Amino acid sequence: AGLHSMSTSSAVGVEAMRINIAGLSRIRNIEIGVSHSRLFSGSGMNLISGALGFKMGKAGALGIELVSLDFGQIPVTTVNQPGGTGGFLSPSFVQIALGYSYTYANKISVGMLARLVNEGIQDVTATGIAIDAGVQYVSGPKDNFKLGISLRNVGSPMQFGGEGLSVKNSNIDPAGGVVYELTYDARAASFELPSMLNMGVSYDVYFGEKNFLRSMVNFTSNAFSKDQIGAGMEFSIQDLVVFRAAYKHDLGSATIESRNIYSGFSAGASIESSLTKGGPNNFGIDYAYRTTNPFKGSHNLTLRFSF
């Protein structure tokens, strides 16, 4: 998040399941991540996600992810009671993902992920399947150069349905002159998932053994909004502290309908530590802030454990 999700070439571990599934296989053994995002400050929306990744053999890794979006409580209004009925509703948005990644000779990683998407509000729901695929390539004496390509959210069309779309109207052809009501099913139009293609490169410049500066550029082709290009930097100090910042820009003039909510600046930091004295770093805390248009930005807080 601190890099506006532009780390297509360098994302590793469970966070790669949201950016480029190919990076999942570069975990140590087992990795767990739990994240909370306060989306679009002022909107009352929150996103909670958890992911588990574990090695399968020496070069493969399997990952499971669960994401839930909380819209808060929304007052129920009707035509006759536009000020509210006194009741509240809360839409549901849940994603469950299963992904696999494999690394060849520590140079090329490939991966694929399937995601089940379910959206609902009261008695109306929609369910779909999305597929992600990605590849990463690394080169150099310390894997300095990285290249990544990922294709996300390619899947089946979704269509809302359920009792909430049923309406009662009079029978248009009453038998024997008797007027009575029938229940009609209003069919909703289907819609496509917002697929996107990401392509990115990055390069690391080392200062000593454990200090490096990573610069990156990334291009995103969006199916239903303006394409974007951006650049970012990460500075890692002794594998203990990482600072990062990025800027993302919409290409071309954008209307309100095609404008991306995430554009402009983002920034974040990570603190790495060990849960055992003298052991490897296996605990991390990440914080990130992303500017949004409109609203007042999104805040992300993540805890990571690796074993």
Coordinates of N, CA and C in Angstrom, one line a residue, residues 25-216:
S25 N 6.0 -17.7 -3.7 CA 7.0 -18.8 -3.4 C 8.3 -18.3 -2.8
R26 N 8.5 -17.0 -2.7 CA 9.8 -16.5 -2.1 C 9.7 -16.3 -0.6
I27 N 8.8 -17.0 0.1 CA 8.8 -17.0 1.5 C 9.8 -17.9 2.1
R28 N 10.1 -17.8 3.4 CA 11.1 -18.6 4.1 C 10.5 -20.0 4.3
N29 N 9.4 -20.1 5.0 CA 8.8 -21.4 5.2 C 7.3 -21.2 5.4
I30 N 6.9 -20.5 6.4 CA 5.5 -20.2 6.7 C 5.4 -18.7 6.9
E31 N 4.4 -18.0 6.4 CA 4.2 -16.6 6.6 C 2.7 -16.3 6.8
I32 N 2.4 -15.5 7.8 CA 1.1 -15.1 8.1 C 1.0 -13.6 8.1
G33 N -0.1 -13.1 7.5 CA -0.3 -11.6 7.5 C -1.7 -11.3 7.9
V34 N -1.9 -10.3 8.8 CA -3.2 -9.8 9.1 C -3.2 -8.3 8.9
S35 N -4.2 -7.7 8.2 CA -4.2 -6.3 7.9 C -5.6 -5.7 8.1
H36 N -5.5 -4.4 8.6 CA -6.7 -3.6 8.7 C -6.5 -2.3 8.0
S37 N -7.5 -2.0 7.1 CA -7.4 -0.7 6.3 C -8.6 0.1 6.6
R38 N -8.4 1.4 7.0 CA -9.4 2.4 7.1 C -9.6 3.1 5.7
L39 N -10.5 2.6 5.0 CA -10.6 3.0 3.6 C -11.3 4.4 3.5
F40 N -10.7 5.3 2.6 CA -11.4 6.5 2.2 C -11.9 7.2 3.5
S41 N -11.0 7.7 4.3 CA -11.3 8.3 5.6 C -12.5 9.3 5.5
G42 N -13.5 9.1 6.3 CA -14.7 9.9 6.2 C -15.9 9.1 5.7
S43 N -15.6 7.9 5.0 CA -16.7 7.1 4.5 C -17.2 6.1 5.5
G44 N -16.4 5.8 6.5 CA -16.8 4.8 7.5 C -16.6 3.3 7.0
M45 N -15.8 3.2 6.0 CA -15.5 1.8 5.4 C -14.2 1.3 6.0
N46 N -14.2 0.0 6.3 CA -13.0 -0.7 6.8 C -12.8 -2.0 6.0
L47 N -11.6 -2.4 5.8 CA -11.3 -3.6 5.1 C -10.4 -4.5 6.0
I48 N -10.7 -5.7 6.3 CA -10.0 -6.6 7.1 C -9.6 -7.8 6.3
S49 N -8.3 -8.2 6.3 CA -7.8 -9.3 5.5 C -6.8 -10.1 6.3
G50 N -6.8 -11.4 6.0 CA -5.8 -12.3 6.6 C -5.3 -13.3 5.5
A51 N -4.0 -13.6 5.6 CA -3.5 -14.6 4.6 C -2.5 -15.5 5.2
L52 N -2.4 -16.7 4.7 CA -1.5 -17.7 5.2 C -0.8 -18.3 4.0
G53 N 0.6 -18.3 4.0 CA 1.3 -18.9 2.9 C 2.3 -19.9 3.5
F54 N 2.5 -21.0 2.8 CA 3.5 -22.0 3.3 C 4.1 -22.7 2.2
K55 N 5.4 -23.1 2.4 CA 6.2 -23.8 1.4 C 5.6 -25.2 1.0
M56 N 5.7 -25.5 -0.2 CA 5.4 -26.9 -0.7 C 6.6 -27.4 -1.5
G57 N 7.4 -28.2 -0.8 CA 8.7 -28.6 -1.4 C 9.7 -27.4 -1.3
K58 N 10.7 -27.5 -2.1 CA 11.8 -26.5 -2.0 C 11.5 -25.2 -2.8
A59 N 10.7 -25.3 -3.8 CA 10.5 -24.2 -4.7 C 9.0 -23.7 -4.9
G60 N 8.1 -24.4 -4.3 CA 6.7 -24.1 -4.5 C 6.1 -23.5 -3.2
A61 N 5.0 -22.8 -3.3 CA 4.3 -22.3 -2.1 C 2.8 -22.2 -2.4
L62 N 2.0 -22.5 -1.4 CA 0.5 -22.4 -1.4 C 0.0 -21.3 -0.5
G63 N -0.9 -20.5 -0.9 CA -1.4 -19.4 -0.1 C -2.9 -19.4 -0.1
I64 N -3.5 -19.0 1.1 CA -4.9 -18.8 1.3 C -5.2 -17.4 1.8
E65 N -6.2 -16.8 1.3 CA -6.5 -15.4 1.7 C -8.0 -15.2 1.9
L66 N -8.3 -14.4 3.0 CA -9.7 -14.1 3.2 C -9.8 -12.6 3.4
V67 N -10.7 -11.9 2.7 CA -10.9 -10.5 2.7 C -12.3 -10.1 3.0
S68 N -12.6 -9.2 3.9 CA -13.9 -8.8 4.2 C -14.0 -7.3 4.2
L69 N -15.0 -6.7 3.6 CA -15.1 -5.3 3.5 C -16.3 -4.9 4.3
D70 N -16.1 -4.0 5.3 CA -17.2 -3.5 6.2 C -17.6 -2.1 5.8
F71 N -18.9 -2.0 5.4 CA -19.4 -0.7 5.0 C -20.0 0.1 6.1
G72 N -20.0 -0.4 7.3 CA -20.7 0.3 8.4 C -22.2 0.1 8.3
Q73 N -22.9 0.8 9.2 CA -24.4 0.7 9.2 C -25.0 1.8 8.4
I74 N -25.8 1.5 7.5 CA -26.5 2.4 6.5 C -27.9 2.5 6.9
P75 N -28.5 3.7 7.1 CA -29.9 3.8 7.4 C -30.8 3.3 6.3
V76 N -31.9 2.6 6.6 CA -32.8 2.2 5.7 C -33.8 3.3 5.4
T77 N -34.0 3.6 4.1 CA -34.9 4.7 3.7 C -35.9 4.1 2.6
T78 N -37.1 4.6 2.6 CA -38.1 4.2 1.6 C -38.7 5.4 0.9
V79 N -39.5 5.1 -0.1 CA -40.1 6.3 -0.8 C -41.0 7.0 0.2
N80 N -41.7 6.3 1.0 CA -42.7 6.9 2.0 C -41.9 7.4 3.2
Q81 N -40.7 6.9 3.5 CA -40.0 7.4 4.7 C -38.6 7.7 4.2
P82 N -38.4 8.8 3.5 CA -37.0 9.2 3.0 C -36.1 9.6 4.1
G83 N -36.6 9.9 5.3 CA -35.8 10.3 6.4 C -35.3 9.1 7.2
G84 N -35.7 7.9 6.8 CA -35.3 6.7 7.5 C -36.4 6.0 8.2
T85 N -36.3 4.6 8.2 CA -37.3 3.8 8.9 C -36.9 3.5 10.4
G86 N -35.7 3.9 10.7 CA -35.2 3.5 12.1 C -34.4 2.3 12.0
G87 N -34.4 1.5 10.9 CA -33.5 0.3 10.8 C -32.3 0.6 10.0
F88 N -31.4 -0.3 10.1 CA -30.1 -0.2 9.4 C -29.7 -1.4 8.6
L89 N -28.9 -1.3 7.6 CA -28.5 -2.4 6.8 C -26.9 -2.3 6.7
S90 N -26.3 -3.4 6.4 CA -24.9 -3.5 6.2 C -24.5 -4.4 5.1
P91 N -24.2 -3.9 3.9 CA -23.8 -4.8 2.8 C -22.6 -5.6 3.1
S92 N -22.6 -6.8 2.5 CA -21.4 -7.7 2.7 C -20.6 -7.8 1.4
F93 N -19.3 -7.9 1.6 CA -18.4 -8.1 0.4 C -17.2 -8.9 0.9
V94 N -17.2 -10.2 0.5 CA -16.2 -11.2 1.0 C -15.5 -11.8 -0.2
Q95 N -14.2 -12.0 0.0 CA -13.4 -12.7 -1.0 C -12.6 -13.8 -0.4
I96 N -12.5 -15.0 -1.0 CA -11.7 -16.1 -0.5 C -10.8 -16.5 -1.7
A97 N -9.5 -16.6 -1.5 CA -8.6 -16.8 -2.6 C -7.7 -18.0 -2.2
L98 N -7.3 -18.8 -3.2 CA -6.3 -19.9 -3.1 C -5.4 -19.7 -4.3
G99 N -4.1 -19.6 -3.9 CA -3.1 -19.4 -5.0 C -1.8 -20.3 -4.8
Y100 N -1.1 -20.5 -5.9 CA 0.1 -21.4 -5.9 C 1.1 -20.7 -6.7
S101 N 2.4 -20.7 -6.3 CA 3.5 -20.1 -6.9 C 4.7 -21.1 -6.9
Y102 N 5.5 -21.0 -8.0 CA 6.7 -21.9 -8.1 C 7.9 -21.0 -8.6
T103 N 9.0 -21.3 -8.1 CA 10.3 -20.6 -8.5 C 11.2 -21.5 -9.2
Y104 N 11.7 -21.1 -10.3 CA 12.6 -21.9 -11.1 C 14.1 -21.4 -10.9
A105 N 14.9 -22.2 -10.3 CA 16.4 -21.8 -10.2 C 16.6 -20.4 -9.6
N106 N 15.7 -20.0 -8.7 CA 15.7 -18.7 -8.0 C 15.7 -17.5 -9.0
K107 N 15.4 -17.7 -10.2 CA 15.4 -16.6 -11.2 C 14.0 -16.3 -11.7
I108 N 13.2 -17.3 -12.0 CA 11.9 -17.0 -12.6 C 10.8 -17.6 -11.7
S109 N 9.8 -16.8 -11.3 CA 8.7 -17.3 -10.5 C 7.4 -17.1 -11.3
V110 N 6.6 -18.1 -11.2 CA 5.2 -18.0 -11.8 C 4.2 -18.4 -10.8
G111 N 3.0 -18.0 -11.0 CA 1.9 -18.3 -10.1 C 0.6 -18.0 -10.7
M112 N -0.4 -18.7 -10.0 CA -1.8 -18.5 -10.4 C -2.7 -18.6 -9.2
L113 N -3.8 -17.8 -9.2 CA -4.6 -17.7 -8.0 C -6.1 -17.6 -8.5
A114 N -7.0 -18.3 -7.8 CA -8.4 -18.3 -8.0 C -9.1 -17.6 -6.8
R115 N -10.0 -16.7 -7.1 CA -10.7 -15.9 -6.0 C -12.2 -16.0 -6.2
L116 N -12.8 -16.4 -5.1 CA -14.3 -16.4 -5.0 C -14.8 -15.1 -4.5
V117 N -15.6 -14.4 -5.2 CA -16.1 -13.1 -4.8 C -17.6 -13.2 -4.6
N118 N -18.0 -12.7 -3.4 CA -19.5 -12.7 -3.0 C -19.8 -11.3 -2.5
E119 N -20.9 -10.7 -3.1 CA -21.4 -9.4 -2.7 C -22.9 -9.5 -2.4
G120 N -23.3 -8.8 -1.4 CA -24.7 -9.0 -1.0 C -25.3 -7.8 -0.3
I121 N -26.6 -7.6 -0.3 CA -27.2 -6.6 0.4 C -28.7 -7.0 0.7
Q122 N -29.0 -7.3 2.0 CA -30.3 -7.9 2.3 C -30.5 -9.2 1.6
D123 N -31.6 -9.2 0.8 CA -31.9 -10.5 0.0 C -31.4 -10.5 -1.4
V124 N -30.4 -9.7 -1.7 CA -29.8 -9.7 -3.0 C -28.3 -10.0 -3.0
T125 N -27.9 -11.0 -3.8 CA -26.5 -11.4 -3.7 C -25.9 -11.6 -5.2
A126 N -24.6 -11.5 -5.3 CA -24.0 -11.9 -6.6 C -22.7 -12.6 -6.2
T127 N -22.4 -13.6 -7.0 CA -21.2 -14.4 -6.8 C -20.4 -14.6 -8.1
G128 N -19.1 -14.5 -8.1 CA -18.3 -14.7 -9.3 C -16.9 -15.3 -8.9
I129 N -16.2 -15.7 -10.0 CA -14.9 -16.3 -9.8 C -13.9 -15.4 -10.6
A130 N -12.8 -15.1 -10.0 CA -11.8 -14.3 -10.6 C -10.4 -15.1 -10.6
I131 N -9.7 -14.9 -11.7 CA -8.4 -15.6 -11.8 C -7.3 -14.5 -11.9
D132 N -6.2 -14.7 -11.2 CA -5.0 -13.9 -11.3 C -3.8 -14.8 -11.8
A133 N -2.9 -14.2 -12.5 CA -1.7 -14.9 -12.9 C -0.6 -13.9 -13.0
G134 N 0.6 -14.4 -12.7 CA 1.8 -13.5 -12.7 C 3.1 -14.2 -12.9
V135 N 4.1 -13.4 -13.2 CA 5.5 -13.9 -13.4 C 6.4 -12.9 -12.9
Q136 N 7.5 -13.3 -12.3 CA 8.6 -12.4 -11.9 C 9.9 -13.0 -12.3
Y137 N 10.9 -12.1 -12.7 CA 12.2 -12.5 -13.1 C 13.2 -11.6 -12.3
V138 N 14.2 -12.2 -11.8 CA 15.3 -11.5 -11.0 C 16.6 -11.9 -11.6
S139 N 17.6 -10.9 -11.5 CA 18.9 -11.1 -12.1 C 19.8 -10.1 -11.3
G140 N 21.1 -10.4 -11.5 CA 22.1 -9.6 -10.8 C 22.8 -10.3 -9.7
P141 N 24.0 -9.8 -9.2 CA 24.7 -10.5 -8.1 C 23.9 -10.6 -6.8
K142 N 23.1 -9.7 -6.6 CA 22.2 -9.7 -5.4 C 20.7 -9.6 -5.8
D143 N 20.4 -10.2 -6.9 CA 19.0 -10.1 -7.4 C 18.6 -8.6 -7.5
N144 N 19.6 -7.8 -8.0 CA 19.3 -6.3 -8.0 C 18.2 -6.0 -9.0
F145 N 18.2 -6.6 -10.1 CA 17.2 -6.2 -11.2 C 16.0 -7.2 -11.1
K146 N 14.8 -6.6 -11.1 CA 13.6 -7.4 -11.0 C 12.6 -6.9 -12.0
L147 N 11.9 -7.9 -12.6 CA 10.8 -7.6 -13.6 C 9.6 -8.4 -13.3
G148 N 8.4 -7.8 -13.3 CA 7.2 -8.4 -13.0 C 6.0 -8.1 -13.9
I149 N 5.2 -9.1 -14.2 CA 4.0 -8.9 -15.0 C 2.9 -9.6 -14.3
S150 N 1.7 -9.0 -14.1 CA 0.6 -9.7 -13.5 C -0.7 -9.3 -14.1
L151 N -1.6 -10.3 -14.3 CA -2.9 -10.1 -14.8 C -3.9 -10.4 -13.7
R152 N -4.8 -9.5 -13.4 CA -5.7 -9.7 -12.2 C -7.2 -9.6 -12.6
N153 N -8.0 -10.3 -11.8 CA -9.5 -10.1 -11.9 C -10.0 -10.5 -13.3
V154 N -9.5 -11.5 -13.9 CA -10.1 -12.0 -15.1 C -11.0 -13.2 -14.7
G155 N -12.3 -13.0 -15.0 CA -13.2 -14.1 -14.5 C -14.6 -14.0 -15.1
S156 N -15.5 -14.6 -14.5 CA -16.9 -14.8 -14.9 C -17.7 -13.5 -14.7
P157 N -18.7 -13.2 -15.5 CA -19.5 -12.0 -15.2 C -20.3 -12.3 -13.9
M158 N -20.7 -11.2 -13.2 CA -21.5 -11.3 -12.0 C -22.9 -10.7 -12.2
Q159 N -23.9 -11.3 -11.6 CA -25.2 -10.8 -11.7 C -26.0 -10.9 -10.4
F160 N -26.6 -9.8 -9.9 CA -27.3 -9.9 -8.7 C -28.6 -10.6 -8.9
G161 N -29.0 -11.3 -7.9 CA -30.3 -12.0 -7.9 C -30.8 -12.3 -6.5
G162 N -32.0 -12.7 -6.3 CA -32.6 -13.0 -5.0 C -34.0 -12.4 -4.8
E163 N -34.5 -12.7 -3.6 CA -35.9 -12.2 -3.4 C -36.0 -10.7 -3.3
G164 N -34.9 -10.1 -3.0 CA -34.9 -8.6 -2.9 C -35.3 -7.9 -4.2
L165 N -35.1 -8.6 -5.4 CA -35.5 -8.1 -6.7 C -36.9 -8.4 -7.1
S166 N -37.6 -9.1 -6.3 CA -39.0 -9.5 -6.6 C -39.9 -8.4 -6.3
V167 N -40.9 -8.2 -7.1 CA -41.9 -7.1 -6.9 C -43.3 -7.7 -7.2
K168 N -44.3 -7.1 -6.5 CA -45.7 -7.6 -6.6 C -46.5 -6.6 -7.5
N169 N -47.1 -7.1 -8.5 CA -47.9 -6.2 -9.4 C -49.2 -7.0 -9.7
S170 N -50.2 -6.2 -10.1 CA -51.5 -6.9 -10.5 C -51.3 -7.7 -11.7
N171 N -52.1 -8.8 -11.8 CA -52.1 -9.7 -13.0 C -52.6 -8.9 -14.2
I172 N -51.8 -8.9 -15.2 CA -52.1 -8.1 -16.4 C -53.3 -8.7 -17.2
D173 N -53.6 -9.9 -17.0 CA -54.6 -10.6 -17.7 C -55.5 -11.5 -16.7
P174 N -56.3 -10.8 -15.9 CA -57.0 -11.5 -14.8 C -58.0 -12.5 -15.4
A175 N -58.0 -13.7 -15.0 CA -58.9 -14.7 -15.5 C -60.3 -14.5 -14.8
G176 N -61.3 -14.5 -15.6 CA -62.7 -14.4 -15.1 C -63.0 -13.0 -14.5
G177 N -62.1 -12.0 -14.8 CA -62.3 -10.7 -14.3 C -61.9 -10.5 -12.9
V178 N -61.2 -11.5 -12.3 CA -60.8 -11.4 -10.9 C -59.4 -10.8 -10.9
V179 N -59.2 -9.7 -10.2 CA -57.9 -9.1 -10.1 C -57.2 -9.6 -8.9
Y180 N -56.0 -10.0 -9.1 CA -55.1 -10.5 -8.0 C -53.7 -10.2 -8.3
E181 N -52.8 -10.3 -7.3 CA -51.4 -9.9 -7.5 C -50.5 -11.1 -7.8
L182 N -49.5 -10.9 -8.6 CA -48.5 -11.9 -8.9 C -47.1 -11.3 -8.5
T183 N -46.2 -12.2 -8.2 CA -44.8 -11.8 -7.9 C -44.0 -12.0 -9.1
Y184 N -43.3 -10.9 -9.5 CA -42.5 -10.8 -10.7 C -41.0 -10.7 -10.3
D185 N -40.2 -11.5 -11.0 CA -38.7 -11.4 -10.8 C -38.1 -10.4 -11.7
A186 N -37.5 -9.4 -11.1 CA -36.8 -8.3 -11.9 C -35.4 -8.8 -12.1
R187 N -35.0 -9.0 -13.4 CA -33.7 -9.5 -13.7 C -32.7 -8.4 -13.7
A188 N -31.6 -8.5 -13.0 CA -30.6 -7.5 -13.0 C -29.6 -7.7 -14.1
A189 N -29.0 -6.7 -14.6 CA -28.0 -6.8 -15.7 C -26.7 -7.4 -15.1
S190 N -26.0 -8.2 -15.9 CA -24.7 -8.7 -15.4 C -23.6 -7.6 -15.6
F191 N -22.5 -7.8 -14.9 CA -21.4 -6.9 -15.0 C -20.1 -7.6 -14.9
E192 N -19.1 -7.1 -15.5 CA -17.8 -7.7 -15.5 C -16.9 -7.2 -14.3
L193 N -16.0 -8.1 -13.9 CA -15.0 -7.7 -12.9 C -14.0 -6.7 -13.4
P194 N -13.5 -5.8 -12.6 CA -12.5 -4.8 -13.1 C -11.1 -5.4 -13.3
S195 N -10.9 -6.0 -14.4 CA -9.6 -6.7 -14.7 C -8.5 -5.6 -14.9
M196 N -7.3 -6.0 -14.7 CA -6.2 -5.0 -14.9 C -4.9 -5.8 -15.2
L197 N -4.0 -5.1 -15.9 CA -2.7 -5.7 -16.3 C -1.6 -4.8 -15.7
N198 N -0.7 -5.4 -14.9 CA 0.4 -4.6 -14.3 C 1.7 -5.1 -14.9
M199 N 2.6 -4.1 -15.2 CA 3.9 -4.4 -15.6 C 4.9 -3.5 -14.9
G200 N 5.9 -4.0 -14.3 CA 6.8 -3.2 -13.5 C 8.2 -3.7 -13.5
V201 N 9.2 -2.8 -13.2 CA 10.6 -3.1 -13.1 C 11.1 -2.4 -11.9
S202 N 12.2 -2.9 -11.3 CA 12.8 -2.3 -10.1 C 14.3 -2.6 -10.1
Y203 N 15.1 -1.8 -9.5 CA 16.5 -2.0 -9.4 C 17.0 -1.6 -8.0
D204 N 17.9 -2.4 -7.4 CA 18.4 -2.2 -6.0 C 19.8 -1.8 -6.1
V205 N 20.1 -0.7 -5.4 CA 21.5 -0.2 -5.2 C 21.9 -0.4 -3.8
Y206 N 22.9 -1.2 -3.5 CA 23.3 -1.6 -2.2 C 24.4 -0.6 -1.6
F207 N 24.3 -0.4 -0.3 CA 25.3 0.4 0.4 C 25.7 -0.5 1.6
G208 N 26.7 -1.3 1.4 CA 27.1 -2.3 2.3 C 26.3 -3.5 2.1
E209 N 26.3 -4.4 3.1 CA 25.6 -5.7 3.0 C 24.1 -5.7 3.1
K210 N 23.6 -4.8 4.0 CA 22.2 -4.9 4.4 C 21.4 -3.6 4.1
N211 N 22.1 -2.6 3.5 CA 21.4 -1.3 3.2 C 21.2 -1.2 1.7
F212 N 20.0 -0.9 1.2 CA 19.8 -0.8 -0.2 C 18.7 0.2 -0.5
L213 N 18.8 0.8 -1.6 CA 17.8 1.7 -2.2 C 17.2 1.1 -3.4
R214 N 15.9 0.9 -3.4 CA 15.2 0.3 -4.5 C 14.3 1.3 -5.2
S215 N 14.5 1.5 -6.5 CA 13.7 2.3 -7.3 C 12.9 1.5 -8.3
M216 N 11.7 1.9 -8.6 CA 10.8 1.1 -9.4 C 9.8 2.0 -10.2

